[in-house]
Short mmCIF file of C-alpha atoms and ligand atoms in Angstrom, two decimals:
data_model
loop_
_atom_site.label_atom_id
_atom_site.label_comp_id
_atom_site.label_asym_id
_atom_site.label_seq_id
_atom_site.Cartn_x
_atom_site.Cartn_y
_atom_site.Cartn_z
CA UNK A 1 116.52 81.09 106.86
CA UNK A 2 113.08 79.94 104.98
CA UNK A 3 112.68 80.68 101.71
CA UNK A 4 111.84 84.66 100.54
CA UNK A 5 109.61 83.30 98.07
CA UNK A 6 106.14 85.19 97.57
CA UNK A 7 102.73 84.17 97.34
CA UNK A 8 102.06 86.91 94.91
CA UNK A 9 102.28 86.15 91.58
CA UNK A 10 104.24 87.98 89.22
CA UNK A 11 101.53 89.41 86.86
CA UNK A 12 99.72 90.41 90.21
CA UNK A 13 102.92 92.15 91.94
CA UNK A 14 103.72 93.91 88.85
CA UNK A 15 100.36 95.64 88.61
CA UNK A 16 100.04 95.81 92.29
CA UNK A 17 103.88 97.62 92.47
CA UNK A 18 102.00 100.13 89.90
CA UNK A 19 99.55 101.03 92.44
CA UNK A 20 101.83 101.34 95.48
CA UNK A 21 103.89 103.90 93.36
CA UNK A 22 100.42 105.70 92.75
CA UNK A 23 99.00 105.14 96.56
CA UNK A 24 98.19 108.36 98.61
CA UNK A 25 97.76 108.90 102.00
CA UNK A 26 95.58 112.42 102.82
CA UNK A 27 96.59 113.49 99.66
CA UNK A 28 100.11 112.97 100.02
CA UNK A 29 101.95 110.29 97.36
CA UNK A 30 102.99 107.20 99.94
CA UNK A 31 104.62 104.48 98.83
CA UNK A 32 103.51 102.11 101.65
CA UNK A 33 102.32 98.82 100.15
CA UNK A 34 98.65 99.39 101.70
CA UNK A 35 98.79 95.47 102.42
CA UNK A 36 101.72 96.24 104.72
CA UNK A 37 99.88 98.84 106.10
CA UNK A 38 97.09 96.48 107.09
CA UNK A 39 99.68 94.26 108.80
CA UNK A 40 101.69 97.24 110.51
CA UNK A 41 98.48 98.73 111.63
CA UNK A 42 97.86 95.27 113.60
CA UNK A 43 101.53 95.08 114.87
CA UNK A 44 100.93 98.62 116.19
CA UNK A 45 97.91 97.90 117.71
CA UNK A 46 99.38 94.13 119.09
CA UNK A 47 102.46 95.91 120.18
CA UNK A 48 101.72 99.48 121.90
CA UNK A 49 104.68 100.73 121.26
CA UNK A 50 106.47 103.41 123.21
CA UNK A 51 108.30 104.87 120.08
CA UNK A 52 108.22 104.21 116.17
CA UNK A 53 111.43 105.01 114.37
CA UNK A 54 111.07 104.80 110.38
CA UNK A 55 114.05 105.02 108.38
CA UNK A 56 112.77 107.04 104.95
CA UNK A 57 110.28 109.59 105.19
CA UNK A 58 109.79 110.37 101.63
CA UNK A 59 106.87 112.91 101.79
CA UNK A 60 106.29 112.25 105.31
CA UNK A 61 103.10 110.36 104.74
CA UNK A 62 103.64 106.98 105.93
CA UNK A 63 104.77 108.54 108.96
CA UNK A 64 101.56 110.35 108.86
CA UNK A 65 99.53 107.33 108.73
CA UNK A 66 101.16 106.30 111.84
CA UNK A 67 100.43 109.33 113.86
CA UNK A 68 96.72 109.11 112.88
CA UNK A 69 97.02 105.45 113.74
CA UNK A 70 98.53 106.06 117.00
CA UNK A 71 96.13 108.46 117.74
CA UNK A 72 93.23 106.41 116.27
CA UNK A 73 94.30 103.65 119.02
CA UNK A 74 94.77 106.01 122.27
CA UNK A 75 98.19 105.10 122.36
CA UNK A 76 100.87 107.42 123.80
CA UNK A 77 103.88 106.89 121.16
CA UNK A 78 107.04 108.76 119.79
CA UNK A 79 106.96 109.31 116.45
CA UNK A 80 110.51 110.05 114.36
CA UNK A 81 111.21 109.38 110.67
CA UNK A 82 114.98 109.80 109.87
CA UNK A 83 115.16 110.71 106.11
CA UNK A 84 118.79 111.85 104.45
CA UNK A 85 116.44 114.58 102.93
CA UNK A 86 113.26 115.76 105.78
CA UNK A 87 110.23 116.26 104.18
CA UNK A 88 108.09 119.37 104.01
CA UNK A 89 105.65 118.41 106.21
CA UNK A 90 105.05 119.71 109.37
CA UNK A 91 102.99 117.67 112.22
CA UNK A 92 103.86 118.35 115.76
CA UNK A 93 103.12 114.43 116.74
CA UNK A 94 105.97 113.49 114.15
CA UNK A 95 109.62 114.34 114.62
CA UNK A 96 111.49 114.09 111.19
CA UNK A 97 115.75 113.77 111.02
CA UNK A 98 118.24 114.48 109.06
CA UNK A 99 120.45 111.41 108.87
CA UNK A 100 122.16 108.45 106.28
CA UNK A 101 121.10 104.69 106.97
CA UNK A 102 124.61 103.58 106.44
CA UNK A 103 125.58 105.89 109.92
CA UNK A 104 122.91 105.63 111.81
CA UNK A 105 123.89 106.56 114.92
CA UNK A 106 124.34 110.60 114.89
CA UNK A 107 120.53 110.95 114.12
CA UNK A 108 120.23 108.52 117.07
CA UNK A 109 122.38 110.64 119.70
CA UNK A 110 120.69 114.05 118.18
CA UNK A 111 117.51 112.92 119.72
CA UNK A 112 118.54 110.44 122.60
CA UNK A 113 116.98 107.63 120.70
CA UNK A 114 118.60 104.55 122.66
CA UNK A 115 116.68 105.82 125.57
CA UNK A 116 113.53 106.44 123.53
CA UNK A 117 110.25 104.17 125.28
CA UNK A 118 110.29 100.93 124.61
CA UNK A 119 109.41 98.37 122.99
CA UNK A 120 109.92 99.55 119.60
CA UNK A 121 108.69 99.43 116.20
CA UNK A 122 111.67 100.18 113.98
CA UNK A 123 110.76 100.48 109.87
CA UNK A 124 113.60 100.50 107.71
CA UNK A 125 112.19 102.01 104.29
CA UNK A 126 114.83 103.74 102.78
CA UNK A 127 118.00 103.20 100.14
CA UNK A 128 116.82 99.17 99.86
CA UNK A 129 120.35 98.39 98.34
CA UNK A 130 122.30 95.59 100.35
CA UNK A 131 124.98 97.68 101.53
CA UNK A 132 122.15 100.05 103.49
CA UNK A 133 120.16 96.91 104.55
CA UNK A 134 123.37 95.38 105.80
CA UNK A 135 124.23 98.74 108.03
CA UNK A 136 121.12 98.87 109.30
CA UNK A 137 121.10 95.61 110.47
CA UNK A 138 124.26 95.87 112.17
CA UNK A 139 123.56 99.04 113.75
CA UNK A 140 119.98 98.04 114.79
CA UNK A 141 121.34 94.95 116.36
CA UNK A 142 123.02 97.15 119.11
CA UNK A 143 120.21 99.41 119.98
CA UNK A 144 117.16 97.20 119.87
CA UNK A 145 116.41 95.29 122.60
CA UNK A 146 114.34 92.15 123.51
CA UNK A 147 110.14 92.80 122.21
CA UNK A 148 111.87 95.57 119.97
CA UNK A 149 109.70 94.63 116.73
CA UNK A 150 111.53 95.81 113.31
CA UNK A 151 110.43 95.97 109.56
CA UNK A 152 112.63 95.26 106.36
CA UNK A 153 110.65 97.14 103.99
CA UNK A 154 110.61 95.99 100.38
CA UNK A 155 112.95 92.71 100.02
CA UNK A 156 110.29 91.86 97.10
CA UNK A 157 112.33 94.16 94.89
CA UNK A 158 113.91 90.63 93.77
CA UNK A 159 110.47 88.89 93.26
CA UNK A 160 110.49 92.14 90.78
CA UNK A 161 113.17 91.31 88.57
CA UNK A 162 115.22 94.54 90.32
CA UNK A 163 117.19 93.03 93.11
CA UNK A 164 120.71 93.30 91.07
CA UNK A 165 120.11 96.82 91.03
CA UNK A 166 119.88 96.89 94.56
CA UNK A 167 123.14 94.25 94.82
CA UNK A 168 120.45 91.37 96.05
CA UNK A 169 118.88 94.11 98.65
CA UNK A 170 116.99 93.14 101.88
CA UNK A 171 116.88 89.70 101.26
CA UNK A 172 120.56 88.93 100.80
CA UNK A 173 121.66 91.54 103.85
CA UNK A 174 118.79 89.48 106.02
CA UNK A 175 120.36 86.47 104.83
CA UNK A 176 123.88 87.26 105.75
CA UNK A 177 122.99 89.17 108.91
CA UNK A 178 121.49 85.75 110.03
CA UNK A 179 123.95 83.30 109.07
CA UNK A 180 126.64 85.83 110.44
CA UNK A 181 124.49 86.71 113.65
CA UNK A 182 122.58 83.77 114.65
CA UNK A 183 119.84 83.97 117.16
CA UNK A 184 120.02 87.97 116.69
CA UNK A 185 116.43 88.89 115.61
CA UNK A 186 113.60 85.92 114.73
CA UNK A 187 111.52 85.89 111.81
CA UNK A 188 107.82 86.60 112.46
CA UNK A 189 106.40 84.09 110.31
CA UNK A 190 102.50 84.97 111.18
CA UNK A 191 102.99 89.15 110.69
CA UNK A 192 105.28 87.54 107.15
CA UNK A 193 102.12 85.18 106.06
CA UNK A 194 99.58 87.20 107.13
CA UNK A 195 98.06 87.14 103.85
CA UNK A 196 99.89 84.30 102.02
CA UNK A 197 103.44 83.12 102.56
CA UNK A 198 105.61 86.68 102.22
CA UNK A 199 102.75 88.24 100.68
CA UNK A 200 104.25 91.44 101.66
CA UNK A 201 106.87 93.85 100.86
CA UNK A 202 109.12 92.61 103.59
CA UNK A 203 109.60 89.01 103.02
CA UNK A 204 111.22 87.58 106.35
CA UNK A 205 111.29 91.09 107.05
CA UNK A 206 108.91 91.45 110.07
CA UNK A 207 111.62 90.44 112.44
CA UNK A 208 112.22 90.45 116.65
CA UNK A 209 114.97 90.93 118.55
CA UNK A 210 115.35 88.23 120.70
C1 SAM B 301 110.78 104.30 99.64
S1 SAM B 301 111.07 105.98 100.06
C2 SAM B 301 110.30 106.07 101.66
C3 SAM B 301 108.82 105.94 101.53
C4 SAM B 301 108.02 106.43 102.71
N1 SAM B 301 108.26 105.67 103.92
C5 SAM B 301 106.56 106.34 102.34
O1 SAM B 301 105.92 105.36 102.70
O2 SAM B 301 106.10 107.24 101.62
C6 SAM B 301 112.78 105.97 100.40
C7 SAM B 301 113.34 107.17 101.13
O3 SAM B 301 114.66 106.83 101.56
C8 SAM B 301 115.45 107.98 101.53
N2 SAM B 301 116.86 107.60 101.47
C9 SAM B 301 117.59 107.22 100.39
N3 SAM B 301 118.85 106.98 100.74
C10 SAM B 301 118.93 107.20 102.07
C11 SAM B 301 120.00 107.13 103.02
N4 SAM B 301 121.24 106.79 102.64
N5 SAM B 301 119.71 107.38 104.31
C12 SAM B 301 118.46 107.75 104.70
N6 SAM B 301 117.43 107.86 103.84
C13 SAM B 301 117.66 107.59 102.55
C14 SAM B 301 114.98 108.75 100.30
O4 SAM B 301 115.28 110.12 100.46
C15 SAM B 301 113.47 108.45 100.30
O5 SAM B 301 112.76 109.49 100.92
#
């Protein structure tokens, strides 16, 4: 596994991590790093996918962003945003589920989601702690397929300073996963770099499964 190091620098990420926990999206608070935005919104685009399945809806808005996007593009997508808590919003183009990252795969069978379209884009952007990352992982590994396209979301909790809160988060469950599973998913280096080396909130998170 390459290094998780980040292009940004600290003094940058810190301010920048202000704004992110400020961002809206049509008025709702979304806490979307709006540079990963710009590199999802390509890998939507690139991609066409036949369904999007976030893990951690918060408000709803970044799945909200990606109906509009979807929509924006003429593409003909399923939307669903598993949350242990569903938002309040309501959008008929989004279906939001009840269900824990750790034990994944009721919210899965509630809405036949290993026969969903493919390929996939799969966002995980929930709990962030290792043991969540790690059970994602594992669980993802059996239902995504070949051109499935998934996102780590926010492995630069550690460029932060915060990553022993979060027992070594993303990073260390992608590094595990990898060393235990190898040849699993592959790194996308160019959706990673996109704007400098991992300068994004998924280092050697933008990931396929091969
Ligand atoms: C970073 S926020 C999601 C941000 C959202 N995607 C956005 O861009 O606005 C994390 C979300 O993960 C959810 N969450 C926390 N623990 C969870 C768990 N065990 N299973 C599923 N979701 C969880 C929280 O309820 C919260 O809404």
């Amino acid at each position: 596994m390459r290094s998780f190091d980040s292009a940004f620098s600290y003094p940058f990420l810190r301010k920048y991590q202000d704004g992110v926990m400020k961002h809206h999206y049509r008025g709702i608070e979304c806490l979307r790093s709006p540079i990963d935005m710009a590199i999802q919104g390509r890998a939507i685009w690139d991609l066409k996918p036949g369904t999007i399945i976030e893990i951690g809806s918060h408000k709803g808005a970044s799945a909200l962003w990606m109906a509009d996007m979807i929509d924006n593009y003429g593409y003909d997508t399923g939307l669903y945003s598993i949350d242990i808590t569903t938002p309040d919003l309501s959008d008929d183009r989004i279906t939001f589920v009840q269900g824990d990252v750790h034990d994944l795969g009721p919210a899965f069978d509630a809405h036949d989601l290993r026969n969903a379209p493919r390929p996939w884009f799969v966002l995980e952007d929930s709990a962030h702690t290792y043991d969540a990352c790690a059970a994602a992982l594992t669980f993802l590994a059996t239902v995504m397929q070949k051109g499935d396209l998934l996102c780590m979301e926010d492995g630069l909790l550690v460029e932060l300073g915060v990553g022993e809160n979060y027992g070594g988060g993303p990073n260390r469950a992608i590094t595990e996963f990898y060393e235990a599973n190898p040849g699993v998913f592959e790194v996308d280096e160019e959706l990673c770099d996109t704007f400098g080396q991992n300068a994004t909130y998924a280092p050697n998170g933008y990931m396929w499964k091969t």
